[in-house]
XYZ file of C-alpha atoms in Angstrom:
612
model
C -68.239 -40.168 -15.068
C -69.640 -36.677 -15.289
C -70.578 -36.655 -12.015
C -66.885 -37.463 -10.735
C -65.293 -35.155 -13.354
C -67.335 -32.447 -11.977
C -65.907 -33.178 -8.455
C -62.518 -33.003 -9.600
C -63.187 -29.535 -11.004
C -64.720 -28.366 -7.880
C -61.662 -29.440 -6.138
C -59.224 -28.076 -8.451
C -61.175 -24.621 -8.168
C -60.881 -24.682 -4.209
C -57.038 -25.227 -3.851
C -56.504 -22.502 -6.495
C -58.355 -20.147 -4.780
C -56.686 -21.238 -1.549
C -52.878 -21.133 -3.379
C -53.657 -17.701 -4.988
C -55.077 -16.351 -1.540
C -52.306 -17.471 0.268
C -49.715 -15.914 -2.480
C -51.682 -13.089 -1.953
C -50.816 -12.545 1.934
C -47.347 -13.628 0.981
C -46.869 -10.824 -0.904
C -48.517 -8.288 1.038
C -47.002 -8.957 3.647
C -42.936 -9.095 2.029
C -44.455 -5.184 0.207
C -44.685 -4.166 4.080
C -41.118 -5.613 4.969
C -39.726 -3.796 2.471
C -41.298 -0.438 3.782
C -40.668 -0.794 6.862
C -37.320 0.073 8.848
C -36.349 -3.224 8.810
C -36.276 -4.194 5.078
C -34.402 -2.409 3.142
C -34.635 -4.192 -0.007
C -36.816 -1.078 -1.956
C -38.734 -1.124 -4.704
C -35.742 -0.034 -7.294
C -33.746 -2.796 -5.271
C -36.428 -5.207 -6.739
C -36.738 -4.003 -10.156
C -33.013 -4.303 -11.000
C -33.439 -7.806 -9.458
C -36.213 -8.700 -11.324
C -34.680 -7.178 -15.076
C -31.510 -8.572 -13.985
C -29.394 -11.959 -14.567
C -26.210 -13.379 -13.777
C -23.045 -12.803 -15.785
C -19.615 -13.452 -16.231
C -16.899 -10.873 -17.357
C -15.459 -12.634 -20.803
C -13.288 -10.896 -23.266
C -15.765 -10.049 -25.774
C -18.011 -8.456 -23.310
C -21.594 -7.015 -24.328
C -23.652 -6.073 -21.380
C -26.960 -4.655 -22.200
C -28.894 -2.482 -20.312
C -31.025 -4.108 -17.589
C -32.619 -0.794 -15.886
C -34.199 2.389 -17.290
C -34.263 3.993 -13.728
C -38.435 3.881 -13.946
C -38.689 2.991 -10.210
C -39.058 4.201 -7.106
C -38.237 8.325 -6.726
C -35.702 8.147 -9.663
C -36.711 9.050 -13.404
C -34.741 9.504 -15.734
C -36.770 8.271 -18.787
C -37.247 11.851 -20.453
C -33.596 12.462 -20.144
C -30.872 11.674 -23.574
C -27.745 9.827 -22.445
C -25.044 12.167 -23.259
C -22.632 10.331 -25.622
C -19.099 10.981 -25.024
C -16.369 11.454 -27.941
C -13.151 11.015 -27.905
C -10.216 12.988 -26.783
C -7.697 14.516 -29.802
C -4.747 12.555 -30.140
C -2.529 15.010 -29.027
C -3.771 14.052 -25.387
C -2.847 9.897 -25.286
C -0.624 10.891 -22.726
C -2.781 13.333 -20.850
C -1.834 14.156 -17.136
C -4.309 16.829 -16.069
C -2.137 17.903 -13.103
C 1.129 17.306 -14.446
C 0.353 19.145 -17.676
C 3.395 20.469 -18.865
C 2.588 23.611 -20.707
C 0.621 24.194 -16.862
C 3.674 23.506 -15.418
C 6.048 26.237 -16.951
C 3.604 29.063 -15.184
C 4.991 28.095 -11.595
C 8.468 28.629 -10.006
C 11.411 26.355 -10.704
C 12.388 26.751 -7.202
C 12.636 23.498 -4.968
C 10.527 21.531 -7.569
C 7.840 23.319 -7.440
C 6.426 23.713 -11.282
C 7.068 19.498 -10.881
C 4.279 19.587 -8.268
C 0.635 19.153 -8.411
C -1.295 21.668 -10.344
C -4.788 20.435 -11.096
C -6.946 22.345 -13.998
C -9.892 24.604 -12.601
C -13.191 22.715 -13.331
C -14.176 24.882 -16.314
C -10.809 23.488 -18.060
C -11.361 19.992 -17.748
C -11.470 17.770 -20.528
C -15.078 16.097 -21.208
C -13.726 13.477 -23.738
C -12.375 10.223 -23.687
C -8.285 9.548 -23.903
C -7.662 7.273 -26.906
C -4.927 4.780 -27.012
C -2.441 5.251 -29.829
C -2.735 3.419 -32.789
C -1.835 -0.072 -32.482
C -2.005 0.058 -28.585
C -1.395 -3.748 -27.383
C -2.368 -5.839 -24.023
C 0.877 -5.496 -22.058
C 2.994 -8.983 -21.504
C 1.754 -10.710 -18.527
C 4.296 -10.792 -15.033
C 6.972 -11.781 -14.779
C 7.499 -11.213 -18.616
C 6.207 -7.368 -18.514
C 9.247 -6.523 -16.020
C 11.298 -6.870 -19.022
C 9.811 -6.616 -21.725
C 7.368 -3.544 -23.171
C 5.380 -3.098 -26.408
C 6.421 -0.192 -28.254
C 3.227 0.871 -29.228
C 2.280 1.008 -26.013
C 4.959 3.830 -24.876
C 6.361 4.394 -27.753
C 9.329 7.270 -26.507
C 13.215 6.033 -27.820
C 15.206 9.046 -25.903
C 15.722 7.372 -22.801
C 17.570 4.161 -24.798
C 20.089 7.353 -25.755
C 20.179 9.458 -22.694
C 20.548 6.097 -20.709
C 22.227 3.611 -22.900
C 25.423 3.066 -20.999
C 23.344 2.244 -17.725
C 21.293 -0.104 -19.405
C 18.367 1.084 -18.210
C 16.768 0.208 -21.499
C 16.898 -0.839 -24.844
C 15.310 -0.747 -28.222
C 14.208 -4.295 -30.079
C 12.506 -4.341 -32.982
C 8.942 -3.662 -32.033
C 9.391 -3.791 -28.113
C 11.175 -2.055 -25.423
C 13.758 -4.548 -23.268
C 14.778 -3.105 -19.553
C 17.537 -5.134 -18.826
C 17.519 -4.346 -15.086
C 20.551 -1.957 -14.838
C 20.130 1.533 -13.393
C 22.403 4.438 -13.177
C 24.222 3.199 -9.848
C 24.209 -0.658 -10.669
C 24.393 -0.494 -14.712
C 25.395 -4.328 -13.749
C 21.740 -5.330 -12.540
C 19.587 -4.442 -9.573
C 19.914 -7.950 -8.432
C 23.490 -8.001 -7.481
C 22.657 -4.281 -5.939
C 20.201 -5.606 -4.202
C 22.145 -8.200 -2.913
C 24.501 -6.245 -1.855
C 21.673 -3.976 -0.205
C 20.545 -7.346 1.484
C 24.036 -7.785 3.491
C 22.801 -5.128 5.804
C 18.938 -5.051 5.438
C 16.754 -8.042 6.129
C 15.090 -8.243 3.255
C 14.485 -11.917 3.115
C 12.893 -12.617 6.028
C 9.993 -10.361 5.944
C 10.473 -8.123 8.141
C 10.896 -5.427 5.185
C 8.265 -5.842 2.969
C 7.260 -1.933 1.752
C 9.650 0.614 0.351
C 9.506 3.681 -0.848
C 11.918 4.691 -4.058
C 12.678 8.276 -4.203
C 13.070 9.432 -8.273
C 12.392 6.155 -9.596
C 13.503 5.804 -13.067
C 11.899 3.738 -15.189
C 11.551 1.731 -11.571
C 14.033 -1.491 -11.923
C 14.684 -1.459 -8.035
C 11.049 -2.076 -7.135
C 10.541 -4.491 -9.983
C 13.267 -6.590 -8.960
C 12.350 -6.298 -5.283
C 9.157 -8.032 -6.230
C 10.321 -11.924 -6.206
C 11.800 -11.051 -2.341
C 8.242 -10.159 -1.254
C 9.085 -6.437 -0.855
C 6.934 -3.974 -2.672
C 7.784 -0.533 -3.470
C 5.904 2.401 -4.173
C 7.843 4.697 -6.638
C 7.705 7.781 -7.868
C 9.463 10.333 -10.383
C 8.364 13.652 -11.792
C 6.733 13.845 -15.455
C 9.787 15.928 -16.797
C 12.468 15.594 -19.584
C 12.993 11.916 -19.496
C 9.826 10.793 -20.876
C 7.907 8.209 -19.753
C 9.799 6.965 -16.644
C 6.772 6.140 -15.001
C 4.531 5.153 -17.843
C 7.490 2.673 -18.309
C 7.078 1.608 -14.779
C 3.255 0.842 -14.518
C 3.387 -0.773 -18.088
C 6.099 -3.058 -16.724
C 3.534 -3.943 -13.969
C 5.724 -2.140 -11.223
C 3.990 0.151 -8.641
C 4.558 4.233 -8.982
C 2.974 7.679 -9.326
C 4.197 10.860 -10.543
C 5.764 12.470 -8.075
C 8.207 14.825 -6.435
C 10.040 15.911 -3.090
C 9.150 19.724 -3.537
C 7.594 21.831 -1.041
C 4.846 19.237 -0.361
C 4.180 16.708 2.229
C 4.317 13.259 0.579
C 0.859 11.838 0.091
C 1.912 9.112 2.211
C 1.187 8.360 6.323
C 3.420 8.429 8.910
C 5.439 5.347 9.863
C 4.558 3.780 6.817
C 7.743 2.336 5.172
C 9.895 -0.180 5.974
C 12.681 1.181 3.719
C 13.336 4.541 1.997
C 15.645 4.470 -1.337
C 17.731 6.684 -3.331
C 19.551 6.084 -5.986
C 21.276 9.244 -7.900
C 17.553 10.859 -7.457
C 19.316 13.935 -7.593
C 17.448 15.570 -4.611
C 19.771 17.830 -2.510
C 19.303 15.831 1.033
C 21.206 18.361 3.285
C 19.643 21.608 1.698
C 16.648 23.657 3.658
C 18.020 23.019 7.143
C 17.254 19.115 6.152
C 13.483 19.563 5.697
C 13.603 16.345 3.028
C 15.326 14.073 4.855
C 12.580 15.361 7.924
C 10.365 13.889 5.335
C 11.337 10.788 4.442
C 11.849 11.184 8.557
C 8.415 11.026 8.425
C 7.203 8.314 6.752
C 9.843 5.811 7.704
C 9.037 3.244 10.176
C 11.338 3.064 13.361
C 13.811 0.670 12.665
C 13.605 1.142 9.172
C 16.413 1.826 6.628
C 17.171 4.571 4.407
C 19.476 3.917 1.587
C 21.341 6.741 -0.420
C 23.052 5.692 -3.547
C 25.216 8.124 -5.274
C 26.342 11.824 -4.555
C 27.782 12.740 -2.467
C 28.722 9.432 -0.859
C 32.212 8.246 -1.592
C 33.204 11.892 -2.869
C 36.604 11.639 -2.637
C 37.024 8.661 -5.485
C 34.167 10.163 -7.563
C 34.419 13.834 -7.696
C 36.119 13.998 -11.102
C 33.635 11.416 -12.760
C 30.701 13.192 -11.305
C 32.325 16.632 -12.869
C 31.770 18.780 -9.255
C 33.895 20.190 -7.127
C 35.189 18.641 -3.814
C 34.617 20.569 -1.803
C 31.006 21.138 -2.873
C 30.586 16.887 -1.681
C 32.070 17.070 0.691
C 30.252 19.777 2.486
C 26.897 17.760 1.335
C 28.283 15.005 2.833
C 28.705 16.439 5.762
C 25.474 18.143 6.326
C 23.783 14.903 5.441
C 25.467 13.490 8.240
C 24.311 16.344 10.415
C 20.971 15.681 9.773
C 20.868 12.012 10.531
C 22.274 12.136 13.452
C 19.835 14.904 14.692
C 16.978 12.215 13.446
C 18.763 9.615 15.131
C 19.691 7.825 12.044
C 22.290 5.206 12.999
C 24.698 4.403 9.335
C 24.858 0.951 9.482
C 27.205 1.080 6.543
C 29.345 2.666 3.889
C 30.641 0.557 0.675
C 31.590 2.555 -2.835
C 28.773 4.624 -3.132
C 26.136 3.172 -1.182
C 25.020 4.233 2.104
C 22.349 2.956 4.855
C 21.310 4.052 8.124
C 18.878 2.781 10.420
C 16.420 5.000 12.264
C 16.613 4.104 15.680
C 13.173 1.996 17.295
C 13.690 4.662 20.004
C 14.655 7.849 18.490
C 12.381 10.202 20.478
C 14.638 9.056 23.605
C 17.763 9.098 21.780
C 17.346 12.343 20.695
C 16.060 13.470 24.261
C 19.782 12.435 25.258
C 21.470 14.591 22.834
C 23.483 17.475 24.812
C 23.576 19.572 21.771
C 20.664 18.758 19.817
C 18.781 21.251 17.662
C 15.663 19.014 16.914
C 12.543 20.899 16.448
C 9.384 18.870 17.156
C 6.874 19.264 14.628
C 3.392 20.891 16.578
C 0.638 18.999 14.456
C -1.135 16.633 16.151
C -1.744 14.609 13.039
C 1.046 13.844 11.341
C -0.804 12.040 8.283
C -2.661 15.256 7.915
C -0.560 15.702 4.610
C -2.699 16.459 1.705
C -1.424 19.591 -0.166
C 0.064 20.760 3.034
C 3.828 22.332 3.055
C 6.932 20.639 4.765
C 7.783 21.910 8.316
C 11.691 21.680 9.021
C 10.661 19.571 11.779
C 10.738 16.364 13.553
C 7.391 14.239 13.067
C 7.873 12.822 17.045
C 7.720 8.558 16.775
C 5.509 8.060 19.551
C 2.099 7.921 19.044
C 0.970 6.084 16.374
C 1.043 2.850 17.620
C 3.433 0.174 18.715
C 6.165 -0.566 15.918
C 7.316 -3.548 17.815
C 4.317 -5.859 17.531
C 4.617 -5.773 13.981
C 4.461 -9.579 12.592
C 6.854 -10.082 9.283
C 4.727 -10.542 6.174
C 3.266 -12.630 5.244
C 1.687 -12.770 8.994
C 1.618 -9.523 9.012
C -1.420 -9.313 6.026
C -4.310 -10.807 8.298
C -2.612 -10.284 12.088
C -4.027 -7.380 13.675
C -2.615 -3.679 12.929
C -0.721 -1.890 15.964
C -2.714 1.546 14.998
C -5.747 -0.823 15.352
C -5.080 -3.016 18.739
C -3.747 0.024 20.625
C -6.981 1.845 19.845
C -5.798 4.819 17.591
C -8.497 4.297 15.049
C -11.878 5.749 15.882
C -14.830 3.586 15.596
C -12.744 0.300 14.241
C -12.291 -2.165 17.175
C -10.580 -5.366 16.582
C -13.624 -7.165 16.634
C -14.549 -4.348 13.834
C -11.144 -5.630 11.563
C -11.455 -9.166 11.769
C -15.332 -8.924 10.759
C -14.087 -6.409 7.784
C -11.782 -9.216 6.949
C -14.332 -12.072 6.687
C -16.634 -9.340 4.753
C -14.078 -8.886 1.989
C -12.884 -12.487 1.298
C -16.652 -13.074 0.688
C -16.634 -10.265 -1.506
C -14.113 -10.977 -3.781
C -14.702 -14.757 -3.631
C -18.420 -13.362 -5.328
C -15.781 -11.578 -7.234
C -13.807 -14.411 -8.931
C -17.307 -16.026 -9.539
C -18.486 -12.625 -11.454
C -14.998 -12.164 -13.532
C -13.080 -15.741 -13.776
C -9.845 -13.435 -15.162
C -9.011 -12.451 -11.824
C -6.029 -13.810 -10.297
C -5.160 -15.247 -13.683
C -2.529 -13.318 -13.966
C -4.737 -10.704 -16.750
C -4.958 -7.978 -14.409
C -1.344 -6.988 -12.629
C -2.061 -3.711 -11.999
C -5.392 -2.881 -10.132
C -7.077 0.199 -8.225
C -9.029 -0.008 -4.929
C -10.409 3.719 -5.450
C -11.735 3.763 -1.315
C -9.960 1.003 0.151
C -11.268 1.483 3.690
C -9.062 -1.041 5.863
C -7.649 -2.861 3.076
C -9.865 -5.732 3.070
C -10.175 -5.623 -0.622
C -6.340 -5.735 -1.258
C -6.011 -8.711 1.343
C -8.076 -10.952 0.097
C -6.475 -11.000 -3.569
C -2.886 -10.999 -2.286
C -1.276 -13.169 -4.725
C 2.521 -12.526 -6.314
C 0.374 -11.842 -9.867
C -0.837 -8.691 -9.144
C -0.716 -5.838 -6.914
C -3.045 -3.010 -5.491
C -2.920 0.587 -5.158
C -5.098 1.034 -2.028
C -6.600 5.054 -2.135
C -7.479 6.665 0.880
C -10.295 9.556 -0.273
C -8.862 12.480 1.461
C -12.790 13.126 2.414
C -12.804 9.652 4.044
C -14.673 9.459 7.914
C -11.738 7.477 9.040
C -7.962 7.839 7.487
C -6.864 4.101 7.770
C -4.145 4.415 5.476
C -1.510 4.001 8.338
C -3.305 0.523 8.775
C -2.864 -0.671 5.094
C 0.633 -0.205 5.411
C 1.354 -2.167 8.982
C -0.673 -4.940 6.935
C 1.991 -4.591 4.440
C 0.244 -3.412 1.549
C 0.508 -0.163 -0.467
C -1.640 3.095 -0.803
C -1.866 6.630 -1.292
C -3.800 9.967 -0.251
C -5.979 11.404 -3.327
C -9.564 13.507 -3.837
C -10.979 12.372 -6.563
C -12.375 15.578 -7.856
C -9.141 15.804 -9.216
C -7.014 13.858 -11.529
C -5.097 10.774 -10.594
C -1.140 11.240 -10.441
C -0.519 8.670 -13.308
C -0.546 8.604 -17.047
C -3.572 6.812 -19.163
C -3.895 3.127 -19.549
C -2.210 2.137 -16.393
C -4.662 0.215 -14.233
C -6.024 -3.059 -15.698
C -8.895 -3.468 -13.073
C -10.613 -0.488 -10.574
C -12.896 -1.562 -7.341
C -14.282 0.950 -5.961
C -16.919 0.117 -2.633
C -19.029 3.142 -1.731
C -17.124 5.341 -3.384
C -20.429 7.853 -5.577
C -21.875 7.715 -1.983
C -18.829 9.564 -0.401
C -18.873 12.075 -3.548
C -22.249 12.336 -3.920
C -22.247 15.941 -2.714
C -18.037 16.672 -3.609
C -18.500 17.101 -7.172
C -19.487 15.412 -10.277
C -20.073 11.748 -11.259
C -19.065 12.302 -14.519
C -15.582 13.928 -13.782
C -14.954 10.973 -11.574
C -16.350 8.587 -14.490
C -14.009 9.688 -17.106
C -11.057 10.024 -14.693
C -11.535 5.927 -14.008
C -11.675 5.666 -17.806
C -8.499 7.763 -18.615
C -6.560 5.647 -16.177
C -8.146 2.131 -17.582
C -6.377 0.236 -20.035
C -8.472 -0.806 -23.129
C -10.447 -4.047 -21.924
C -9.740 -3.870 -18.788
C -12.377 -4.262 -15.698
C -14.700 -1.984 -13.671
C -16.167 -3.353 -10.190
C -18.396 -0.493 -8.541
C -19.975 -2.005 -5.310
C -22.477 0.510 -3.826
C -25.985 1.796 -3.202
C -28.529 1.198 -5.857
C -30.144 3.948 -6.536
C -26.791 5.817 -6.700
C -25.217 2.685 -9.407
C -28.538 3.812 -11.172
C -27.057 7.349 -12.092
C -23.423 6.348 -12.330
C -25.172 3.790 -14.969
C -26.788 6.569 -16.889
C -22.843 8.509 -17.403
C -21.663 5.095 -18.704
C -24.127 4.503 -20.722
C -22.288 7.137 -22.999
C -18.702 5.725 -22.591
C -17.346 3.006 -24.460
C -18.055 0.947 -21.868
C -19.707 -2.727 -21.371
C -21.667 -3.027 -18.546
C -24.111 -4.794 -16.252
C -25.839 -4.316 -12.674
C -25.833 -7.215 -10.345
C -27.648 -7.872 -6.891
C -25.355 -8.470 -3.778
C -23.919 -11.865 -3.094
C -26.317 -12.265 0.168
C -29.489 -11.899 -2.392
C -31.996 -9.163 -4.537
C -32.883 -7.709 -1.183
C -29.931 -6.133 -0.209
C -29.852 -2.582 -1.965
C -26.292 -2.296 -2.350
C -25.854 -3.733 -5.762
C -22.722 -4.731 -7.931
C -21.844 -2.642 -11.651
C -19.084 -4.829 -13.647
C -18.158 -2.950 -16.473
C -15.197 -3.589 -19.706
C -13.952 -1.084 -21.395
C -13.941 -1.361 -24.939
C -10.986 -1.571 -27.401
C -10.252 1.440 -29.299
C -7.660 3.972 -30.638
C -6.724 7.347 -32.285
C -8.661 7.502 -35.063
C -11.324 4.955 -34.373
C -14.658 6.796 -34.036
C -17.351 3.795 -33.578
C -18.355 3.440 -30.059
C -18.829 -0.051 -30.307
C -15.684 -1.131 -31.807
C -13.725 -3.960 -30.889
C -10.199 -5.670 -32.033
């Protein structure tokens, strides 16, 4: 028995020393992998993995920190994490540049105090924007289209200044928008109705609008259940809150104004432009703002102008103007669509629409007496803080209008910008890939945070939204995406986006946002500390996401590793829950995932890791 039990030992000791041996070269051999030019699953790649677990983003989030930044050429160990504190109350409402005491140093002239006039860095707040006291989770759509919390907004002067148009009402402890505006006080469903005798709006082949001075944006909301989304905008001025209103609602807009200022929107992007009683003077400047709406409207797409001057002759007295003064801005409205080869496709009470003309370049090559001045830039979406031109953006150029498929198609079918080869370096070999890429993405997505697409988050934020991928592959009537195109980007795809028949907008984000706080319930951003890396600070970016985040909402931050590692070290001092993740395709793949909540808290509430 001794003898045999001996054996057995012997036997045991060989195949461990082969097993260990063999784990051994296994492992030497996967070190050199990663070293080489092939792998590039590095060392910090393999410590988060290793530290790191699955998780799932639940209401009463906790994450703990998984990664103290010990590995590879990145120490931070010696270093405090700077703990941020929270804004006075006196900025809830902070719009750094829309400020309003900013605002009264510029000129009144054509809007231009209204425009954007970001703080210099050395002014910028460092805190974090509380919520008000009592702040609440906004009413899920459809609900939040009519229905508000007061707490959450919680300005009464527009149920005065507006009462007879029923653009809103007070109730109790919430706000109730009824769905009236100051041209149809009897609903924007019959007005759009009526809107919908001339314009196909049902059959997809509109599906993105732009609304010109917004309100408190009932036209967009009740475009929603036709498939058509807007993008509105209003300027931050005496009628508070019109676009706070508007994103807590659940209803797509930005601050904004016509001004001097190229629209931060691309060319050819809309399939309808609106107006109603915005109160921007169409025919003044030789026509340079209807040159811009000129600009961004798709041919074949419709603008509609609601209000003065049109119908003049019944309305003068009501409107308290002179005749004469209509009916000279009547007429050089008129002028000015015809020189843009604007066909008017009709004219009932005080609604207008014309129709720009597929071919307008032609048509207005036919014009014996035609004043059109071609605009000389070669890039028409080159927009970005750059002044109007009283000029005509030409049509041709930017790809083929006609091969546009109506939406729904239209979301996965190839862009015209793309399959006439007007995009550098994206083929459409290059788009369809992209497309697989992000529904694996977000699929991971829905895995990580089971609220999505539960109708929790309406609002959300693709911070570098590339070719829209992100945005496609959560299309669902419950939500909605803001898809920004960094103005530093390689390649401006924005104009693609929009032929997929989403919605987006120009923006560097050193700067501020053009929205209040607490609009967005969930941000993605994909590579987006990469491309800023060298632009300017993490943290100003950091605290911008945060002023713009609603309490408990959601973070998704897909990038490089090493670079999550230092946005991780900023949040680690916000009132933030967070956790670092590998990639869906394994710990290997540097380019991890940080899901972060923000926490709840309000004026007045100085614990960092407070909660309802």
């Amino acid at each position: 028995m001794a003898n045999k039990s001996l054996g057995d030992n012997r036997t045991r000791t060989s195949v461990s020393i082969f097993i260990v041996a063999g784990l051994c070269c296994f492992f030497y051999l996967l070190g050199s992998w990663q070293r080489s030019d092939v792998g590039k699953g590095d060392s910090i790649a393999m410590e988060v993995t290793e530290s790191g677990e699955n998780c799932n983003i639940l209401p009463n989030l906790n994450f703990e920190t998984r990664h103290g930044g010990q590995a590879g050429s990145i120490d931070d160990s010696g270093t405090e994490v700077k703990k941020f504190k929270p804004c006075r109350p006196r900025y809830t409402d902070h719009t750094p540049c829309q400020d309003q005491k900013r605002a009264m140093h510029f000129p009144r002239e054509n809007m231009i105090y209204r425009e954007r006039h970001c703080p210099p860095p050395e002014k910028k707040l460092h805190c974090l924007i509380p919520a008000p006291k009592g702040y609440v989770t906004p009413f899920p759509w459809p609900k939040s289209r009519d229905y508000v919390p007061y707490t959450n907004a919680p300005y009464k002067s527009l149920t005065v200044e507006k009462a007879i148009q029923n653009w809103i009402q007070y109730e109790g402890n919430v706000f109730r928008f009824p769905g009236g505006g100051t041209q149809f006080p009897q609903g924007a469903d019959k007005y759009i109705d009526q809107l919908a005798s001339v314009i196909p709006i049902q059959n997809g082949t509109v599906r993105t609008a732009l609304d010109t001075g917004c309100g408190v944006a009932s036209w967009g909301a009740y475009l929603w259940k036709r498939n058509v989304i807007a993008m509105s905008f209003a300027p931050r001025d005496s009628h508070e809150a019109q676009v706070q209103f508007a994103l807590e609602r659940g209803v797509p807009a930005v601050i904004g104004v016509l001004g001097t200022v190229k629209m931060p929107y691309p060319s050819r992007a809309f399939d309808m432009a609106h107006c109603s009683r915005c109160l921007i003077p169409w025919g003044a400047a030789d026509g340079i703002l209807m040159m811009e709406v000129d600009r961004v409207l798709r041919p074949g797409g419709y603008w509609v102008l609601s209000g003065p001057p049109i119908n003049w002759k019944t309305n003068y007295k009501a409107w308290q103007r002179p005749m004469e003064d209509l009916q000279e801005e009547q007429r050089k409205i008129e002028e000015i669509a015809k020189l843009l080869c604007w066909e008017k496709k009709s004219e009932k009470g005080e609604t207008a629409i014309w129709q720009k003309r597929m071919d307008a370049d032609s048509g207005r090559s036919t014009q014996e007496d035609s004043e059109a001045t071609l605009c000389k830039s070669t890039d028409p979406d080159d927009v970005w803080y750059n002044k109007m031109e009283a000029c005509i953006t030409p049509s041709k150029g930017n790809g083929d209008d006609e091969g546009l498929k109506p939406f729904p198609e239209r979301l996965f079918a190839v862009p015209p910008r793309i399959a006439n080869g007007l995009v550098s370096g994206v083929s459409v070999e290059a788009y369809l890939e992209d497309n697989k890429k992000w529904k694996k993405h977000v699929s991971a997505y829905k895995k990580i945070n089971k609220l999505i697409d539960t109708g929790r988050y309406r609002n959300i934020m693709d911070m570098n939204s590339g070719l829209g991928g992100f945005a496609a592959a959560l299309q669902s009537p419950k939500l909605w995406v803001m898809n920004v195109m960094p103005t530093i980007a390689e390649k401006n795809t924005l104009g693609v986006i929009y032929e997929r028949g989403l919605i987006g907008i120009y923006h560097d984000w050193c700067e501020a946002f053009s929205t209040y706080p607490r609009t967005y319930d969930l941000i993605h951003a994909h590579g987006l500390f990469s491309l800023y890396k060298d632009k300017c600070d993490f943290e100003d970016i950091l605290l911008e996401m945060d002023r713009i985040l609603r309490p408990e909402g959601a973070v998704i931050l897909r990038d490089d590793v090493d670079v999550l590692i230092k946005v991780k070290k900023i949040i680690g001092g916000m009132r933030w829950d967070f956790k670092l993740i590998d990639h869906e395709d394994g710990p290997l793949v540097p380019e991890k995932i940080l899901v972060a909540v923000k926490q709840y808290w309000t004026v007045g509430d100085n614990n960092s890791t407070s909660t309802r």
